[in-house]
Short mmCIF file of C-alpha atoms in Angstrom, two decimals:
data_model
loop_
_atom_site.label_atom_id
_atom_site.label_comp_id
_atom_site.label_asym_id
_atom_site.label_seq_id
_atom_site.Cartn_x
_atom_site.Cartn_y
_atom_site.Cartn_z
CA MET A 1 28.22 -8.95 -76.96
CA GLU A 2 25.81 -11.68 -76.02
CA VAL A 3 22.22 -10.56 -75.64
CA GLN A 4 21.25 -10.38 -71.99
CA LYS A 5 17.95 -11.33 -70.41
CA THR A 6 16.36 -10.25 -67.16
CA ALA A 7 15.32 -12.81 -64.55
CA LEU A 8 11.73 -12.42 -65.76
CA TYR A 9 12.42 -13.22 -69.43
CA ASP A 10 10.48 -16.50 -69.49
CA TYR A 11 7.73 -14.96 -67.40
CA HIS A 12 7.29 -12.19 -70.00
CA LYS A 13 7.26 -14.80 -72.75
CA ASN A 14 4.40 -16.63 -71.03
CA LEU A 15 2.53 -13.33 -70.77
CA GLY A 16 2.69 -12.99 -74.56
CA ALA A 17 5.41 -10.35 -74.72
CA LYS A 18 6.88 -9.18 -78.01
CA PHE A 19 10.58 -8.64 -77.47
CA VAL A 20 12.98 -6.10 -78.92
CA PRO A 21 16.70 -5.67 -78.38
CA PHE A 22 17.23 -2.70 -76.06
CA ALA A 23 20.57 -1.65 -74.57
CA GLY A 24 21.95 -5.17 -75.02
CA TYR A 25 18.90 -6.85 -73.44
CA GLU A 26 15.92 -8.65 -74.92
CA MET A 27 13.09 -6.57 -73.46
CA PRO A 28 9.30 -6.67 -73.88
CA ILE A 29 8.10 -3.81 -76.08
CA GLN A 30 4.47 -4.78 -75.55
CA TYR A 31 2.22 -7.62 -74.46
CA LYS A 32 -1.06 -8.91 -75.91
CA ASP A 33 -3.11 -5.81 -75.06
CA GLY A 34 -0.90 -3.45 -77.05
CA ILE A 35 0.63 -0.09 -76.22
CA VAL A 36 -2.51 2.04 -75.96
CA LYS A 37 -4.36 -0.33 -73.61
CA GLU A 38 -1.24 -0.83 -71.50
CA HIS A 39 -0.83 2.94 -71.27
CA ILE A 40 -4.45 3.53 -70.26
CA SER A 41 -4.49 0.72 -67.69
CA THR A 42 -1.40 2.24 -66.03
CA ARG A 43 -3.17 5.62 -65.81
CA THR A 44 -6.48 4.20 -64.57
CA HIS A 45 -5.48 1.16 -62.48
CA ALA A 46 -1.86 0.01 -62.21
CA GLY A 47 0.84 -1.54 -64.34
CA PHE A 48 4.16 -3.18 -63.66
CA PHE A 49 7.37 -2.70 -65.62
CA ASP A 50 10.43 -4.92 -65.53
CA VAL A 51 13.28 -2.41 -65.48
CA SER A 52 15.88 -4.89 -64.25
CA HIS A 53 18.12 -3.96 -67.18
CA MET A 54 18.85 -0.70 -65.38
CA GLY A 55 21.97 -0.60 -63.24
CA GLN A 56 21.60 -0.80 -59.46
CA PHE A 57 24.98 0.56 -58.44
CA PHE A 58 25.87 0.59 -54.76
CA LEU A 59 28.60 2.70 -53.19
CA GLU A 60 29.91 2.61 -49.65
CA GLY A 61 32.33 4.91 -47.93
CA ASP A 62 32.91 7.74 -45.49
CA GLN A 63 32.64 11.50 -45.99
CA THR A 64 35.26 11.32 -48.77
CA LEU A 65 32.75 9.35 -50.87
CA ILE A 66 30.41 12.34 -50.82
CA THR A 67 33.24 14.64 -51.87
CA ALA A 68 34.17 12.26 -54.68
CA LEU A 69 30.63 11.86 -56.03
CA GLU A 70 29.90 15.58 -55.85
CA LYS A 71 32.66 16.13 -58.43
CA ILE A 72 30.59 14.40 -61.08
CA ILE A 73 27.02 14.69 -59.69
CA PRO A 74 25.60 18.20 -59.13
CA ALA A 75 23.28 17.14 -56.28
CA ASP A 76 23.66 18.26 -52.66
CA LEU A 77 24.70 14.82 -51.43
CA ASN A 78 26.02 16.14 -48.15
CA ASN A 79 22.51 17.20 -47.15
CA LEU A 80 20.70 14.27 -48.71
CA LYS A 81 18.99 12.40 -45.88
CA ILE A 82 19.13 8.64 -45.55
CA ASN A 83 16.38 7.00 -47.66
CA HIS A 84 15.85 10.18 -49.67
CA SER A 85 16.33 10.21 -53.43
CA LYS A 86 17.21 12.90 -55.97
CA TYR A 87 17.06 13.06 -59.74
CA SER A 88 20.47 14.15 -61.00
CA PHE A 89 23.17 13.57 -63.63
CA LEU A 90 26.69 12.54 -64.29
CA LEU A 91 28.36 15.51 -65.98
CA ASN A 92 31.43 15.69 -68.20
CA ASN A 93 33.99 18.53 -68.23
CA GLU A 94 31.84 20.52 -70.65
CA GLY A 95 28.77 20.17 -68.45
CA GLY A 96 27.30 17.62 -70.90
CA ILE A 97 25.08 14.89 -69.48
CA ILE A 98 26.83 11.49 -69.40
CA ASP A 99 23.68 9.96 -67.94
CA ASP A 100 20.65 10.95 -65.90
CA LEU A 101 20.02 9.00 -62.72
CA ILE A 102 18.30 8.65 -59.38
CA ILE A 103 20.61 8.69 -56.38
CA THR A 104 19.43 7.49 -52.98
CA ARG A 105 21.28 7.86 -49.69
CA THR A 106 21.62 4.51 -47.90
CA GLU A 107 22.90 3.60 -44.42
CA LYS A 108 26.38 2.93 -45.76
CA GLY A 109 26.56 5.23 -48.76
CA PHE A 110 24.49 5.57 -51.90
CA CYS A 111 22.53 3.58 -54.45
CA ILE A 112 22.47 4.98 -57.97
CA ILE A 113 20.01 3.77 -60.61
CA LEU A 114 21.68 4.04 -64.01
CA ASN A 115 20.33 3.72 -67.53
CA ALA A 116 20.95 0.27 -69.00
CA ALA A 117 22.71 1.53 -72.14
CA CYS A 118 25.01 3.77 -70.10
CA LYS A 119 25.73 1.78 -66.96
CA GLU A 120 29.16 0.39 -67.85
CA ASN A 121 30.51 3.74 -68.98
CA ASP A 122 28.85 5.44 -66.00
CA ILE A 123 30.70 3.18 -63.58
CA ARG A 124 34.01 3.93 -65.33
CA GLN A 125 33.28 7.66 -65.10
CA ILE A 126 32.31 7.52 -61.43
CA SER A 127 35.26 5.27 -60.58
CA GLN A 128 37.74 7.94 -61.71
CA PHE A 129 36.84 9.84 -58.57
CA LEU A 130 36.83 6.92 -56.15
CA THR A 131 39.70 5.64 -54.01
CA GLU A 132 40.48 2.33 -52.29
CA ASN A 133 38.48 3.58 -49.32
CA HIS A 134 35.27 3.39 -51.36
CA LYS A 135 33.42 0.17 -52.07
CA LYS A 136 31.42 -0.15 -55.29
CA PHE A 137 29.34 -2.91 -56.81
CA LEU A 138 26.77 -3.29 -59.55
CA ASN A 139 24.23 -5.71 -58.14
CA ASN A 140 23.05 -8.04 -60.89
CA ASN A 141 21.32 -10.36 -58.40
CA LEU A 142 18.56 -7.82 -57.96
CA SER A 143 15.60 -7.21 -60.22
CA LEU A 144 13.98 -3.81 -60.39
CA ILE A 145 10.21 -3.59 -60.79
CA ALA A 146 8.27 -0.38 -61.26
CA LEU A 147 4.67 -0.50 -60.08
CA GLN A 148 2.85 2.56 -61.42
CA GLY A 149 -0.68 3.90 -61.40
CA PRO A 150 -3.35 5.17 -59.01
CA LYS A 151 -4.06 1.72 -57.47
CA SER A 152 -0.36 0.96 -56.82
CA VAL A 153 -0.40 2.07 -53.21
CA GLU A 154 -3.48 0.09 -52.24
CA ILE A 155 -2.18 -3.06 -53.93
CA LEU A 156 1.39 -2.86 -52.58
CA GLU A 157 0.33 -1.88 -49.05
CA LYS A 158 -1.67 -5.15 -48.75
CA LEU A 159 1.48 -7.15 -49.49
CA ILE A 160 4.08 -4.93 -47.85
CA PRO A 161 2.53 -2.95 -44.99
CA GLY A 162 4.11 0.44 -44.49
CA VAL A 163 4.83 1.41 -48.08
CA ALA A 164 1.81 3.74 -48.06
CA ASN A 165 3.69 5.97 -45.63
CA LEU A 166 6.51 6.64 -48.08
CA LYS A 167 6.52 10.11 -49.61
CA PHE A 168 7.50 10.79 -53.21
CA MET A 169 11.26 10.34 -53.75
CA THR A 170 11.86 8.52 -50.47
CA GLY A 171 12.39 4.84 -49.79
CA ASN A 172 12.98 2.19 -47.14
CA ASN A 173 13.75 -1.47 -46.46
CA PHE A 174 10.80 -3.78 -46.01
CA ASP A 175 10.45 -7.47 -45.18
CA TYR A 176 9.12 -9.78 -47.84
CA GLU A 177 9.27 -13.59 -47.87
CA GLY A 178 12.08 -13.66 -45.35
CA GLU A 179 14.15 -11.17 -47.31
CA LYS A 180 14.75 -7.44 -47.25
CA LEU A 181 13.61 -5.52 -50.23
CA TYR A 182 14.07 -1.85 -50.94
CA VAL A 183 11.07 0.17 -52.04
CA THR A 184 11.07 3.79 -53.20
CA ARG A 185 8.08 5.91 -54.09
CA SER A 186 9.08 7.04 -57.54
CA GLY A 187 8.60 6.32 -61.21
CA TYR A 188 8.74 7.37 -64.81
CA THR A 189 5.09 7.66 -65.83
CA GLY A 190 3.68 10.74 -64.13
CA GLU A 191 1.64 8.48 -61.85
CA ASP A 192 1.95 7.66 -58.20
CA GLY A 193 3.90 4.46 -57.80
CA PHE A 194 6.87 2.53 -56.50
CA GLU A 195 10.12 1.02 -57.63
CA ILE A 196 10.92 -2.24 -55.92
CA SER A 197 14.41 -3.68 -55.75
CA ILE A 198 13.97 -7.41 -55.14
CA SER A 199 16.17 -10.49 -55.44
CA ASN A 200 15.98 -12.36 -58.75
CA LYS A 201 14.87 -15.44 -56.79
CA LYS A 202 11.75 -13.81 -55.34
CA VAL A 203 10.72 -11.64 -58.24
CA GLU A 204 8.42 -14.15 -59.99
CA LYS A 205 6.41 -14.69 -56.83
CA PHE A 206 6.11 -10.93 -56.38
CA ILE A 207 4.84 -10.52 -59.95
CA ASP A 208 2.33 -13.36 -59.39
CA TYR A 209 0.87 -11.28 -56.58
CA LEU A 210 0.64 -8.17 -58.76
CA ILE A 211 -1.06 -10.08 -61.57
CA SER A 212 -3.56 -11.59 -59.13
CA ASN A 213 -4.47 -7.97 -58.33
CA GLU A 214 -5.10 -7.19 -61.98
CA VAL A 215 -1.90 -5.26 -62.43
CA LYS A 216 -1.07 -5.48 -66.14
CA PRO A 217 2.41 -6.04 -67.55
CA ILE A 218 3.60 -2.92 -69.40
CA GLY A 219 6.25 -2.94 -72.11
CA LEU A 220 8.80 -0.40 -73.27
CA GLY A 221 6.33 0.96 -75.82
CA ALA A 222 3.86 2.24 -73.23
CA ARG A 223 6.73 3.19 -70.92
CA ASP A 224 7.76 5.62 -73.65
CA THR A 225 4.29 7.10 -74.25
CA LEU A 226 3.72 7.43 -70.48
CA ARG A 227 7.03 9.19 -69.78
CA LEU A 228 6.65 11.50 -72.75
CA GLU A 229 3.17 12.60 -71.64
CA ALA A 230 4.72 13.23 -68.22
CA GLY A 231 7.39 15.42 -69.85
CA LEU A 232 10.25 13.18 -68.66
CA CYS A 233 13.47 12.83 -70.65
CA LEU A 234 14.78 9.66 -72.26
CA TYR A 235 18.56 9.45 -72.26
CA GLY A 236 20.08 8.97 -75.72
CA HIS A 237 17.16 10.87 -77.25
CA ASP A 238 16.29 14.00 -75.24
CA LEU A 239 19.62 14.03 -73.40
CA ASN A 240 23.17 13.20 -74.43
CA GLU A 241 26.80 14.13 -73.71
CA LYS A 242 26.55 17.28 -75.87
CA ILE A 243 23.55 18.64 -74.00
CA ASN A 244 23.89 20.27 -70.57
CA PRO A 245 21.22 20.56 -67.85
CA VAL A 246 20.50 24.23 -68.63
CA GLU A 247 19.77 23.46 -72.29
CA ALA A 248 17.75 20.43 -71.18
CA ASN A 249 15.55 22.74 -69.08
CA LEU A 250 16.57 20.68 -66.05
CA LYS A 251 18.46 23.31 -64.08
CA TRP A 252 16.00 22.68 -61.22
CA ALA A 253 17.78 19.35 -60.78
CA ILE A 254 21.07 21.07 -59.93
CA ALA A 255 20.97 21.63 -56.17
CA LYS A 256 20.65 25.28 -55.08
CA LYS A 257 23.78 25.04 -52.98
CA ARG A 258 25.75 23.51 -55.84
CA LYS A 259 24.59 26.28 -58.19
CA GLU A 260 26.11 28.79 -55.77
CA VAL A 261 29.30 26.98 -54.87
CA GLY A 262 29.98 24.77 -57.90
CA GLY A 263 32.86 22.33 -57.68
CA PHE A 264 31.52 19.78 -60.17
CA ASN A 265 32.45 18.84 -63.75
CA GLY A 266 31.51 21.55 -66.23
CA TRP A 267 30.75 24.09 -63.51
CA GLU A 268 32.42 27.02 -65.33
CA LYS A 269 30.29 26.44 -68.39
CA ILE A 270 27.11 25.84 -66.41
CA LYS A 271 27.69 28.93 -64.26
CA THR A 272 27.79 31.08 -67.40
CA LEU A 273 24.70 29.40 -68.82
CA LEU A 274 22.80 29.85 -65.55
CA ALA A 275 23.58 33.58 -65.65
CA ASN A 276 22.99 34.21 -69.35
CA GLY A 277 20.70 31.42 -70.49
CA SER A 278 21.47 28.95 -73.26
CA LYS A 279 21.12 29.39 -77.02
CA LYS A 280 18.81 26.42 -77.35
CA ILE A 281 16.44 24.84 -74.85
CA ARG A 282 14.26 21.75 -74.50
CA VAL A 283 10.54 22.44 -74.91
CA GLY A 284 7.26 20.57 -75.17
CA ILE A 285 5.63 20.58 -78.61
CA LYS A 286 2.02 19.98 -79.60
CA PRO A 287 1.36 19.43 -83.30
CA ASP A 288 -1.93 21.14 -84.32
CA GLY A 289 -3.57 18.16 -86.01
CA LYS A 290 -3.03 14.44 -85.75
CA VAL A 291 0.38 14.34 -87.41
CA ILE A 292 3.11 12.74 -85.32
CA ALA A 293 6.42 14.60 -85.21
CA ARG A 294 8.93 11.87 -84.40
CA GLU A 295 12.58 12.10 -83.38
CA ASN A 296 14.70 14.24 -85.79
CA THR A 297 11.70 16.10 -87.23
CA LYS A 298 12.95 19.57 -88.20
CA ILE A 299 11.28 22.53 -86.49
CA PHE A 300 10.75 25.83 -88.33
CA SER A 301 9.56 29.25 -87.19
CA SER A 302 6.31 30.61 -88.64
CA ASP A 303 8.48 32.60 -91.10
CA ASN A 304 10.19 29.39 -92.27
CA ASN A 305 13.57 29.59 -90.54
CA GLU A 306 14.88 26.33 -89.16
CA ILE A 307 14.95 26.71 -85.37
CA GLY A 308 15.40 23.22 -83.97
CA PHE A 309 14.53 19.54 -84.00
CA VAL A 310 12.35 16.98 -82.23
CA THR A 311 14.05 14.50 -79.88
CA SER A 312 10.97 12.42 -78.88
CA GLY A 313 7.56 12.30 -80.46
CA THR A 314 4.60 9.98 -80.37
CA PHE A 315 0.85 9.80 -79.93
CA GLY A 316 -0.19 10.44 -76.33
CA PRO A 317 -3.10 8.09 -75.52
CA SER A 318 -4.19 10.00 -72.39
CA VAL A 319 -4.07 13.46 -73.96
CA ASN A 320 -5.52 11.82 -77.10
CA ALA A 321 -3.24 13.83 -79.36
CA PRO A 322 0.30 13.75 -80.68
CA VAL A 323 2.95 15.05 -78.28
CA ALA A 324 6.65 15.76 -78.69
CA MET A 325 9.71 17.26 -77.08
CA GLY A 326 12.64 18.89 -78.78
CA TYR A 327 15.20 21.65 -78.78
CA VAL A 328 14.53 25.11 -80.23
CA LYS A 329 16.47 28.37 -80.26
CA SER A 330 15.66 29.96 -76.91
CA GLU A 331 13.91 32.99 -78.42
CA PHE A 332 11.22 30.61 -79.74
CA SER A 333 10.72 28.75 -76.47
CA GLU A 334 7.84 30.76 -75.01
CA ILE A 335 4.69 28.68 -74.36
CA GLY A 336 2.19 29.17 -77.20
CA THR A 337 4.76 30.16 -79.87
CA SER A 338 3.58 28.96 -83.28
CA ILE A 339 6.02 26.68 -85.05
CA GLN A 340 6.09 24.40 -88.09
CA LEU A 341 7.08 20.75 -88.13
CA GLU A 342 8.46 19.18 -91.30
CA VAL A 343 7.07 15.66 -91.64
CA ARG A 344 7.67 13.68 -94.86
CA GLY A 345 8.62 16.89 -96.69
CA LYS A 346 5.45 18.77 -95.71
CA LYS A 347 5.18 21.47 -93.05
CA TYR A 348 2.50 21.11 -90.37
CA GLY A 349 1.59 23.69 -87.71
CA GLY A 350 2.28 23.24 -84.04
CA LYS A 351 2.81 25.10 -80.79
CA ILE A 352 5.37 25.23 -78.02
CA SER A 353 3.57 23.62 -75.10
CA GLU A 354 3.83 23.39 -71.37
CA LEU A 355 5.33 20.24 -69.86
CA PRO A 356 4.05 17.86 -68.68
CA PHE A 357 1.32 17.20 -71.24
CA TYR A 358 -0.40 15.04 -68.65
CA LYS A 359 -0.89 16.26 -65.09
CA LYS A 360 0.99 14.28 -62.45
CA SER A 361 -0.48 12.88 -59.30
CA TYR A 362 2.53 12.26 -57.05
CA VAL A 363 2.03 11.84 -53.30
CA LYS A 364 4.09 14.54 -51.62
CA MET B 1 -17.58 -6.05 -106.58
CA SER B 2 -14.87 -8.62 -107.24
CA ASP B 3 -13.07 -10.83 -104.76
CA LYS B 4 -10.27 -9.27 -102.77
CA LYS B 5 -6.72 -9.73 -104.00
CA PHE B 6 -3.66 -9.28 -101.83
CA SER B 7 -0.08 -7.96 -102.12
CA LYS B 8 3.11 -9.07 -100.41
CA LYS B 9 3.23 -5.67 -98.74
CA HIS B 10 -0.03 -6.48 -96.98
CA GLU B 11 -2.49 -4.38 -98.96
CA TRP B 12 -5.80 -5.67 -100.29
CA VAL B 13 -7.58 -4.58 -103.48
CA SER B 14 -11.13 -5.10 -104.66
CA LEU B 15 -12.36 -4.11 -108.08
CA ASP B 16 -15.66 -2.59 -109.23
CA GLY B 17 -15.52 -2.00 -112.97
CA ASP B 18 -12.30 -0.03 -113.45
CA VAL B 19 -12.28 1.44 -109.91
CA ALA B 20 -10.17 -0.35 -107.33
CA THR B 21 -10.50 0.03 -103.56
CA VAL B 22 -7.28 -0.41 -101.56
CA GLY B 23 -6.71 -0.98 -97.85
CA ILE B 24 -4.31 -2.72 -95.51
CA THR B 25 -4.91 -6.26 -94.31
CA LYS B 26 -5.94 -7.42 -90.86
CA HIS B 27 -2.56 -9.15 -90.63
CA ALA B 28 -0.86 -5.77 -91.31
CA THR B 29 -2.82 -4.07 -88.53
CA GLU B 30 -1.87 -6.84 -86.12
CA MET B 31 1.80 -6.30 -86.92
CA LEU B 32 1.50 -2.51 -86.64
CA GLY B 33 -0.39 -2.39 -83.35
CA ASP B 34 -2.49 0.62 -82.36
CA ILE B 35 -2.91 2.91 -85.36
CA VAL B 36 -2.85 6.58 -84.36
CA PHE B 37 -2.31 8.46 -87.63
CA VAL B 38 -3.32 7.95 -91.23
CA GLU B 39 -2.61 10.09 -94.28
CA VAL B 40 -4.57 9.27 -97.44
CA PRO B 41 -3.90 10.61 -100.94
CA ASP B 42 -5.96 13.37 -102.58
CA ALA B 43 -8.11 12.73 -105.63
CA GLY B 44 -6.27 13.36 -108.89
CA LYS B 45 -2.91 12.01 -107.74
CA THR B 46 -1.34 9.38 -109.97
CA VAL B 47 0.22 6.35 -108.33
CA GLU B 48 2.38 3.60 -109.81
CA LYS B 49 2.17 -0.07 -108.89
CA GLU B 50 4.14 -0.51 -105.64
CA GLY B 51 4.53 3.25 -105.37
CA GLN B 52 4.01 5.03 -102.04
CA ALA B 53 0.41 6.17 -101.76
CA ALA B 54 -0.51 6.66 -98.08
CA VAL B 55 1.00 6.67 -94.60
CA VAL B 56 -0.02 4.75 -91.52
CA GLU B 57 1.51 5.29 -88.09
CA SER B 58 1.21 3.19 -84.99
CA THR B 59 2.36 4.23 -81.54
CA LYS B 60 5.66 2.58 -82.48
CA ALA B 61 6.53 3.82 -85.97
CA ALA B 62 5.46 5.27 -89.31
CA SER B 63 4.99 2.99 -92.34
CA ASP B 64 4.26 3.69 -95.97
CA VAL B 65 1.25 2.18 -97.65
CA TYR B 66 1.92 1.22 -101.27
CA SER B 67 -0.58 0.94 -104.06
CA PRO B 68 -0.57 -2.63 -105.37
CA ILE B 69 -1.95 -1.32 -108.65
CA SER B 70 -1.35 1.73 -110.91
CA GLY B 71 -3.94 4.40 -111.54
CA GLU B 72 -5.37 7.77 -110.66
CA ILE B 73 -6.74 8.34 -107.16
CA THR B 74 -10.45 9.12 -107.18
CA GLU B 75 -10.95 9.31 -103.40
CA GLY B 76 -9.01 9.06 -100.14
CA ASN B 77 -10.98 7.80 -97.12
CA LYS B 78 -11.14 10.91 -94.93
CA ALA B 79 -13.04 8.98 -92.26
CA ILE B 80 -9.94 6.97 -91.31
CA ALA B 81 -7.78 10.11 -91.25
CA ASP B 82 -10.25 11.50 -88.69
CA ASP B 83 -10.46 8.25 -86.73
CA PRO B 84 -7.21 6.30 -87.28
CA GLY B 85 -8.17 3.72 -84.62
CA SER B 86 -11.00 2.51 -86.89
CA VAL B 87 -8.34 0.88 -89.11
CA ASN B 88 -7.62 -1.58 -86.28
CA THR B 89 -11.33 -2.35 -85.95
CA ASP B 90 -12.35 -2.89 -89.56
CA PRO B 91 -9.27 -2.89 -91.83
CA GLU B 92 -10.78 -4.96 -94.62
CA GLY B 93 -14.19 -3.27 -94.57
CA ALA B 94 -15.17 0.34 -93.81
CA SER B 95 -11.57 1.38 -93.19
CA TRP B 96 -10.30 1.22 -96.78
CA PHE B 97 -7.57 3.75 -97.61
CA PHE B 98 -8.21 4.98 -101.17
CA LYS B 99 -9.99 4.28 -104.44
CA LEU B 100 -8.33 4.59 -107.81
CA LYS B 101 -9.20 4.32 -111.51
CA ILE B 102 -6.95 1.57 -112.78
CA LYS B 103 -5.14 1.35 -116.12
CA ASP B 104 -4.28 -2.34 -116.34
CA LYS B 105 -6.50 -5.08 -114.98
CA GLY B 106 -3.58 -7.46 -115.51
CA GLU B 107 -1.93 -5.92 -112.41
CA TYR B 108 -4.98 -6.89 -110.39
CA ASP B 109 -5.08 -10.41 -111.79
CA SER B 110 -1.42 -10.98 -110.88
CA LEU B 111 -2.00 -10.31 -107.14
CA MET B 112 -2.47 -13.12 -104.60
CA SER B 113 -5.76 -14.79 -103.79
CA LYS B 114 -6.93 -14.86 -100.14
CA GLU B 115 -5.69 -18.43 -99.84
CA ASP B 116 -2.25 -17.62 -101.30
CA TYR B 117 -1.95 -14.55 -99.09
CA ASP B 118 -2.76 -16.47 -95.91
CA LYS B 119 -0.10 -19.00 -96.89
CA PHE B 120 2.36 -16.18 -97.62
CA CYS B 121 1.76 -14.69 -94.13
CA LYS B 122 2.32 -18.07 -92.48
CA GLU B 123 5.57 -18.58 -94.34
CA ASN B 124 6.77 -15.03 -93.66
CA PRO B 125 5.91 -14.27 -90.05
CA SER B 126 6.68 -10.62 -89.27
#
């Protein structure tokens, strides 16, 4: 498959981006400042992220669309208000996570933001439940920009009056340069911020404005350290088709009503897990020293039994220490449990930790 | 103290009598990015030429540091293990990785000069 580029590719190049192949796209991993500075400037001022590789999938239809989507998404879509968003999943018949996503109710139906690496398969999976009465389209004419950090609201409000009134996980249409753009208050960093869906034609001008307000470009490298400090999962690492939401410690994301009534893929399995708990569960992990426990690091109990593995691990610039997430046998999942991490053949101490590692500051 | 010599794996070596000091080059730190973890060898450990001797990790990934020269480690630089970021600041000065007692000065002589190394980096951009 030919490598794809976002509308901002040349713009990133001029900003000094280093590119890496990611999910079939050439994406900036970092810019001149480097990962740590990009991370810190997002936490202290604001940063922007080009996430246009993600799928912006639009669905239109009547009440039967809700019924169809609820078969594969365990959110309460019937009671989701227009312009409100939920974090949810696509589930397979075993309750495994096909993808994690944000679904927003629109005037005519829904918009689903899908992970870049999964989007084509996701659309096939969703389409199984759709009929000719439902319209679907992946909009590749739109860019998606995340603006994250404590100054985001002040900066965006000056350009697009009204965005400051949005609450976390809600959105709306706004006018910009003679076009409509859709802004949600959401993100993937643990900071207050917005995600802006904007036409490819206008996106450079929009980024010019952000840069003139000292918003730094942030690459995938800092996106990863920011989300991990915030305790947020990365699909393909912390989540996959063999892991269900109960094991992923994400049962909060299954709507209360859906937990009671079911009617979605994998419900039988998930019902049992909700009642009895799962054998393994996702936890936060803090290595004791400076050693970094990266993905696939084996986890041992203090009496040397193998109890799990790391799925994401890095150095957290804001907590100024290594941080990780992984799966352990549930009996070892209590906060504070001492564990050992095997790095380069040597065992290092660590502890099961609360998530997030870094305290969020969302506007509710 | 002799002039610095350089390896293709981006380590530098300087020699004082039969004790060599080894670190990673400025070019290496620029390729690695922000260094957040360093593991240096303990005194007494024997290392072979081009054998793995230390570990350096950036926010992105872990990399091995090889010894460009054989010998017995006399000291690992604990200061950089405590403050890994200092490797980005002064890689070819205070932030050396380890010292070792060498066996064969010929191994040192066969490494690249500063000039040759700079040329090598230009011809082999990361």
